[in-house]
């Protein structure tokens, strides 16, 4: 059995898509969701799906030892970032080198790096005049959005797109492809 831990800070729509995708899989299981926000919507979503969640304080994320211990206690094979809005500290990266993946709502290296998350990314894509956007699934390393790219999937940017409309199109790619790429990594 391969075990996944999801890190999430927000509403948890990607986490929900991942949990539902693996719900009937006998070889891969989402064990836990770790968060940095007690008020994050992901807690309610995971509660409905029967997935335990833990919130760690900002200080605990900075120090990392409690988080690493919890992940090792659960024999986690892969950490999946799903809307996690905190920089992963070096001790976690080093303890799980090559076993942390992230999804970014653009075609990296464009529209990535510090401050490029959520609607900021979609506004940047539209302001740049790009004709396509999409998602990038990549390994996490010390550089924000700088890890080795695993997969990219594209969608059209239309002339009348708003950031919200583009975000919906990109979310559709995320919900479909992210669980499938995770599965490919683990089998």
PDB file of C-alpha atoms in Angstrom:
ATOM      1  CA  UNK A   1       0.000   0.000   0.000  1.00  0.00           C
ATOM      2  CA  UNK A   2       1.329   3.432  -0.998  1.00  0.00           C
ATOM      3  CA  UNK A   3       0.412   6.226   1.404  1.00  0.00           C
ATOM      4  CA  UNK A   4      -0.229   9.865   0.503  1.00  0.00           C
ATOM      5  CA  UNK A   5      -0.236  12.922   2.748  1.00  0.00           C
ATOM      6  CA  UNK A   6      -1.832  16.039   1.296  1.00  0.00           C
ATOM      7  CA  UNK A   7      -0.761  19.533   2.396  1.00  0.00           C
ATOM      8  CA  UNK A   8      -3.563  22.095   1.887  1.00  0.00           C
ATOM      9  CA  UNK A   9      -4.337  25.656   3.037  1.00  0.00           C
ATOM     10  CA  UNK A  10      -7.607  26.475   1.320  1.00  0.00           C
ATOM     11  CA  UNK A  11     -10.975  25.099   0.343  1.00  0.00           C
ATOM     12  CA  UNK A  12      -9.600  21.693  -0.565  1.00  0.00           C
ATOM     13  CA  UNK A  13     -11.162  21.134  -3.973  1.00  0.00           C
ATOM     14  CA  UNK A  14      -8.002  19.506  -5.364  1.00  0.00           C
ATOM     15  CA  UNK A  15      -7.611  17.440  -2.184  1.00  0.00           C
ATOM     16  CA  UNK A  16     -11.210  16.277  -2.570  1.00  0.00           C
ATOM     17  CA  UNK A  17     -10.639  15.284  -6.213  1.00  0.00           C
ATOM     18  CA  UNK A  18      -7.553  13.289  -5.185  1.00  0.00           C
ATOM     19  CA  UNK A  19      -9.307  11.522  -2.291  1.00  0.00           C
ATOM     20  CA  UNK A  20     -12.286  10.598  -4.476  1.00  0.00           C
ATOM     21  CA  UNK A  21     -10.009   9.343  -7.251  1.00  0.00           C
ATOM     22  CA  UNK A  22      -8.199   6.953  -4.887  1.00  0.00           C
ATOM     23  CA  UNK A  23     -11.250   5.973  -2.800  1.00  0.00           C
ATOM     24  CA  UNK A  24     -11.615   2.558  -4.437  1.00  0.00           C
ATOM     25  CA  UNK A  25      -7.900   1.968  -5.081  1.00  0.00           C
ATOM     26  CA  UNK A  26      -6.504  -0.936  -3.066  1.00  0.00           C
ATOM     27  CA  UNK A  27      -2.878   0.072  -3.684  1.00  0.00           C
ATOM     28  CA  UNK A  28      -2.876   3.824  -2.972  1.00  0.00           C
ATOM     29  CA  UNK A  29      -4.509   5.606  -0.029  1.00  0.00           C
ATOM     30  CA  UNK A  30      -4.744   9.202   1.173  1.00  0.00           C
ATOM     31  CA  UNK A  31      -3.831   8.818   4.851  1.00  0.00           C
ATOM     32  CA  UNK A  32      -4.033  12.394   6.131  1.00  0.00           C
ATOM     33  CA  UNK A  33      -4.269  16.070   5.256  1.00  0.00           C
ATOM     34  CA  UNK A  34      -1.933  18.510   6.979  1.00  0.00           C
ATOM     35  CA  UNK A  35      -2.765  22.200   7.017  1.00  0.00           C
ATOM     36  CA  UNK A  36      -1.411  25.491   8.259  1.00  0.00           C
ATOM     37  CA  UNK A  37      -4.882  27.030   8.690  1.00  0.00           C
ATOM     38  CA  UNK A  38      -7.450  25.844  11.199  1.00  0.00           C
ATOM     39  CA  UNK A  39     -10.179  27.730   9.308  1.00  0.00           C
ATOM     40  CA  UNK A  40      -9.347  26.157   5.910  1.00  0.00           C
ATOM     41  CA  UNK A  41     -12.335  24.645   4.121  1.00  0.00           C
ATOM     42  CA  UNK A  42     -10.314  21.497   3.438  1.00  0.00           C
ATOM     43  CA  UNK A  43     -11.008  20.312   7.010  1.00  0.00           C
ATOM     44  CA  UNK A  44     -14.770  20.161   6.438  1.00  0.00           C
ATOM     45  CA  UNK A  45     -14.358  18.477   3.044  1.00  0.00           C
ATOM     46  CA  UNK A  46     -12.044  15.835   4.473  1.00  0.00           C
ATOM     47  CA  UNK A  47     -14.305  15.283   7.483  1.00  0.00           C
ATOM     48  CA  UNK A  48     -17.156  14.432   5.078  1.00  0.00           C
ATOM     49  CA  UNK A  49     -14.840  11.999   3.264  1.00  0.00           C
ATOM     50  CA  UNK A  50     -13.496  10.372   6.429  1.00  0.00           C
ATOM     51  CA  UNK A  51      -9.926  11.613   6.009  1.00  0.00           C
ATOM     52  CA  UNK A  52      -8.184  12.866   9.178  1.00  0.00           C
ATOM     53  CA  UNK A  53      -6.707  16.368   9.191  1.00  0.00           C
ATOM     54  CA  UNK A  54      -4.171  18.063  11.436  1.00  0.00           C
ATOM     55  CA  UNK A  55      -3.370  21.757  11.621  1.00  0.00           C
ATOM     56  CA  UNK A  56       0.144  22.738  12.607  1.00  0.00           C
ATOM     57  CA  UNK A  57       1.065  26.264  13.693  1.00  0.00           C
ATOM     58  CA  UNK A  58       3.306  28.493  11.591  1.00  0.00           C
ATOM     59  CA  UNK A  59       6.066  27.910  14.146  1.00  0.00           C
ATOM     60  CA  UNK A  60       5.688  24.131  13.771  1.00  0.00           C
ATOM     61  CA  UNK A  61       5.886  24.457   9.983  1.00  0.00           C
ATOM     62  CA  UNK A  62       9.062  26.519  10.364  1.00  0.00           C
ATOM     63  CA  UNK A  63      10.671  24.048  12.763  1.00  0.00           C
ATOM     64  CA  UNK A  64       9.350  21.051  10.758  1.00  0.00           C
ATOM     65  CA  UNK A  65      10.289  18.296  13.243  1.00  0.00           C
ATOM     66  CA  UNK A  66       6.715  17.526  14.428  1.00  0.00           C
ATOM     67  CA  UNK A  67       5.544  17.385  10.815  1.00  0.00           C
ATOM     68  CA  UNK A  68       8.375  15.102   9.718  1.00  0.00           C
ATOM     69  CA  UNK A  69       7.759  12.826  12.710  1.00  0.00           C
ATOM     70  CA  UNK A  70       4.033  12.576  11.889  1.00  0.00           C
ATOM     71  CA  UNK A  71       4.747  11.781   8.233  1.00  0.00           C
ATOM     72  CA  UNK A  72       7.279   9.105   9.165  1.00  0.00           C
ATOM     73  CA  UNK A  73       4.926   7.647  11.800  1.00  0.00           C
ATOM     74  CA  UNK A  74       2.335   7.197   9.025  1.00  0.00           C
ATOM     75  CA  UNK A  75       4.933   5.741   6.578  1.00  0.00           C
ATOM     76  CA  UNK A  76       4.068   8.358   3.962  1.00  0.00           C
ATOM     77  CA  UNK A  77       5.369   7.566   0.490  1.00  0.00           C
ATOM     78  CA  UNK A  78       4.381  10.814  -1.242  1.00  0.00           C
ATOM     79  CA  UNK A  79       3.525  14.331  -0.091  1.00  0.00           C
ATOM     80  CA  UNK A  80       1.061  16.074  -2.404  1.00  0.00           C
ATOM     81  CA  UNK A  81       0.700  19.849  -2.224  1.00  0.00           C
ATOM     82  CA  UNK A  82      -2.842  20.893  -3.121  1.00  0.00           C
ATOM     83  CA  UNK A  83      -3.303  24.618  -2.647  1.00  0.00           C
ATOM     84  CA  UNK A  84      -0.727  24.773   0.115  1.00  0.00           C
ATOM     85  CA  UNK A  85       0.302  28.400   0.550  1.00  0.00           C
ATOM     86  CA  UNK A  86       3.389  28.033   2.716  1.00  0.00           C
ATOM     87  CA  UNK A  87       6.958  27.501   1.577  1.00  0.00           C
ATOM     88  CA  UNK A  88       8.081  23.968   2.418  1.00  0.00           C
ATOM     89  CA  UNK A  89      11.091  24.151   4.719  1.00  0.00           C
ATOM     90  CA  UNK A  90      14.402  22.464   3.869  1.00  0.00           C
ATOM     91  CA  UNK A  91      14.172  19.779   6.587  1.00  0.00           C
ATOM     92  CA  UNK A  92      10.916  18.464   5.076  1.00  0.00           C
ATOM     93  CA  UNK A  93      12.318  18.631   1.541  1.00  0.00           C
ATOM     94  CA  UNK A  94      15.461  16.795   2.640  1.00  0.00           C
ATOM     95  CA  UNK A  95      13.528  14.135   4.580  1.00  0.00           C
ATOM     96  CA  UNK A  96      11.288  13.440   1.555  1.00  0.00           C
ATOM     97  CA  UNK A  97      13.589  14.303  -1.348  1.00  0.00           C
ATOM     98  CA  UNK A  98      11.971  13.344  -4.646  1.00  0.00           C
ATOM     99  CA  UNK A  99       8.738  12.480  -2.834  1.00  0.00           C
ATOM    100  CA  UNK A 100       6.988  15.871  -2.729  1.00  0.00           C
ATOM    101  CA  UNK A 101       4.889  17.066  -5.672  1.00  0.00           C
ATOM    102  CA  UNK A 102       3.100  20.333  -6.333  1.00  0.00           C
ATOM    103  CA  UNK A 103       0.601  21.587  -8.863  1.00  0.00           C
ATOM    104  CA  UNK A 104       0.875  25.116 -10.257  1.00  0.00           C
ATOM    105  CA  UNK A 105      -1.893  26.834 -12.273  1.00  0.00           C
ATOM    106  CA  UNK A 106       0.273  27.915 -15.215  1.00  0.00           C
ATOM    107  CA  UNK A 107       2.774  26.517 -17.657  1.00  0.00           C
ATOM    108  CA  UNK A 108       5.976  26.939 -15.689  1.00  0.00           C
ATOM    109  CA  UNK A 109       8.411  28.586 -15.820  1.00  0.00           C
ATOM    110  CA  UNK A 110       5.952  31.296 -16.913  1.00  0.00           C
ATOM    111  CA  UNK A 111       3.918  32.913 -14.134  1.00  0.00           C
ATOM    112  CA  UNK A 112       5.638  31.092 -11.302  1.00  0.00           C
ATOM    113  CA  UNK A 113       7.662  32.018  -8.243  1.00  0.00           C
ATOM    114  CA  UNK A 114       7.024  34.177  -5.224  1.00  0.00           C
ATOM    115  CA  UNK A 115       3.550  35.724  -5.126  1.00  0.00           C
ATOM    116  CA  UNK A 116       2.294  33.665  -8.048  1.00  0.00           C
ATOM    117  CA  UNK A 117      -0.664  31.739  -6.656  1.00  0.00           C
ATOM    118  CA  UNK A 118      -4.421  31.683  -7.234  1.00  0.00           C
ATOM    119  CA  UNK A 119      -5.911  34.602  -9.121  1.00  0.00           C
ATOM    120  CA  UNK A 120      -2.523  36.360  -9.210  1.00  0.00           C
ATOM    121  CA  UNK A 121      -1.403  33.720 -11.721  1.00  0.00           C
ATOM    122  CA  UNK A 122      -4.492  33.997 -13.916  1.00  0.00           C
ATOM    123  CA  UNK A 123      -4.320  37.814 -13.946  1.00  0.00           C
ATOM    124  CA  UNK A 124      -0.639  37.578 -14.927  1.00  0.00           C
ATOM    125  CA  UNK A 125      -1.439  35.175 -17.774  1.00  0.00           C
ATOM    126  CA  UNK A 126      -4.143  37.488 -19.129  1.00  0.00           C
ATOM    127  CA  UNK A 127      -2.045  40.651 -18.741  1.00  0.00           C
ATOM    128  CA  UNK A 128       0.852  39.015 -20.610  1.00  0.00           C
ATOM    129  CA  UNK A 129      -1.327  38.197 -23.617  1.00  0.00           C
ATOM    130  CA  UNK A 130      -0.512  34.479 -23.502  1.00  0.00           C
ATOM    131  CA  UNK A 131      -2.659  32.414 -25.868  1.00  0.00           C
ATOM    132  CA  UNK A 132      -2.493  29.305 -23.684  1.00  0.00           C
ATOM    133  CA  UNK A 133      -2.280  28.468 -20.034  1.00  0.00           C
ATOM    134  CA  UNK A 134      -2.636  25.252 -18.102  1.00  0.00           C
ATOM    135  CA  UNK A 135      -1.125  23.345 -15.227  1.00  0.00           C
ATOM    136  CA  UNK A 136       2.319  22.162 -14.265  1.00  0.00           C
ATOM    137  CA  UNK A 137       2.882  19.236 -11.931  1.00  0.00           C
ATOM    138  CA  UNK A 138       6.415  19.256 -10.567  1.00  0.00           C
ATOM    139  CA  UNK A 139       8.658  17.961  -7.825  1.00  0.00           C
ATOM    140  CA  UNK A 140       9.339  20.351  -4.953  1.00  0.00           C
ATOM    141  CA  UNK A 141      12.856  21.563  -4.276  1.00  0.00           C
ATOM    142  CA  UNK A 142      14.390  24.609  -2.585  1.00  0.00           C
ATOM    143  CA  UNK A 143      13.269  27.010  -5.341  1.00  0.00           C
ATOM    144  CA  UNK A 144       9.647  28.182  -5.379  1.00  0.00           C
ATOM    145  CA  UNK A 145       8.057  26.535  -8.445  1.00  0.00           C
ATOM    146  CA  UNK A 146      11.546  25.494  -9.537  1.00  0.00           C
ATOM    147  CA  UNK A 147      11.510  21.707  -9.174  1.00  0.00           C
ATOM    148  CA  UNK A 148      11.738  19.211 -12.013  1.00  0.00           C
ATOM    149  CA  UNK A 149       8.621  19.263 -14.178  1.00  0.00           C
ATOM    150  CA  UNK A 150       6.726  15.970 -14.263  1.00  0.00           C
ATOM    151  CA  UNK A 151       3.845  16.937 -16.582  1.00  0.00           C
ATOM    152  CA  UNK A 152       2.122  19.921 -18.155  1.00  0.00           C
ATOM    153  CA  UNK A 153      -1.381  20.153 -19.611  1.00  0.00           C
ATOM    154  CA  UNK A 154      -2.617  23.102 -21.666  1.00  0.00           C
ATOM    155  CA  UNK A 155      -5.804  24.998 -22.259  1.00  0.00           C
ATOM    156  CA  UNK A 156      -6.679  27.905 -24.512  1.00  0.00           C
ATOM    157  CA  UNK A 157      -6.768  31.468 -23.233  1.00  0.00           C
ATOM    158  CA  UNK A 158      -9.721  33.180 -24.901  1.00  0.00           C
ATOM    159  CA  UNK A 159      -9.930  36.884 -25.760  1.00  0.00           C
ATOM    160  CA  UNK A 160     -12.900  37.469 -23.466  1.00  0.00           C
ATOM    161  CA  UNK A 161     -11.530  35.508 -20.487  1.00  0.00           C
ATOM    162  CA  UNK A 162     -11.637  37.002 -17.034  1.00  0.00           C
ATOM    163  CA  UNK A 163      -9.282  35.655 -14.348  1.00  0.00           C
ATOM    164  CA  UNK A 164     -12.242  33.741 -12.876  1.00  0.00           C
ATOM    165  CA  UNK A 165     -13.244  32.144 -16.184  1.00  0.00           C
ATOM    166  CA  UNK A 166      -9.642  31.128 -16.904  1.00  0.00           C
ATOM    167  CA  UNK A 167      -9.298  29.783 -13.346  1.00  0.00           C
ATOM    168  CA  UNK A 168     -12.331  27.519 -13.892  1.00  0.00           C
ATOM    169  CA  UNK A 169     -10.822  26.121 -17.090  1.00  0.00           C
ATOM    170  CA  UNK A 170      -7.496  25.516 -15.335  1.00  0.00           C
ATOM    171  CA  UNK A 171      -9.241  23.907 -12.323  1.00  0.00           C
ATOM    172  CA  UNK A 172     -10.861  21.387 -14.663  1.00  0.00           C
ATOM    173  CA  UNK A 173      -7.394  20.335 -15.812  1.00  0.00           C
ATOM    174  CA  UNK A 174      -6.204  20.095 -12.199  1.00  0.00           C
ATOM    175  CA  UNK A 175      -9.063  17.897 -11.004  1.00  0.00           C
ATOM    176  CA  UNK A 176      -8.672  15.509 -13.923  1.00  0.00           C
ATOM    177  CA  UNK A 177      -4.906  15.224 -14.338  1.00  0.00           C
ATOM    178  CA  UNK A 178      -3.378  15.668 -10.870  1.00  0.00           C
ATOM    179  CA  UNK A 179      -4.705  12.379  -9.398  1.00  0.00           C
ATOM    180  CA  UNK A 180      -3.696  10.469 -12.532  1.00  0.00           C
ATOM    181  CA  UNK A 181      -0.130  11.826 -12.453  1.00  0.00           C
ATOM    182  CA  UNK A 182       0.101  11.012  -8.736  1.00  0.00           C
ATOM    183  CA  UNK A 183      -0.961   7.464  -9.544  1.00  0.00           C
ATOM    184  CA  UNK A 184       1.700   7.185 -12.283  1.00  0.00           C
ATOM    185  CA  UNK A 185       4.361   8.367  -9.815  1.00  0.00           C
ATOM    186  CA  UNK A 186       3.354   5.769  -7.224  1.00  0.00           C
ATOM    187  CA  UNK A 187       2.976   2.672  -9.415  1.00  0.00           C
TER     188      UNK A 187
END
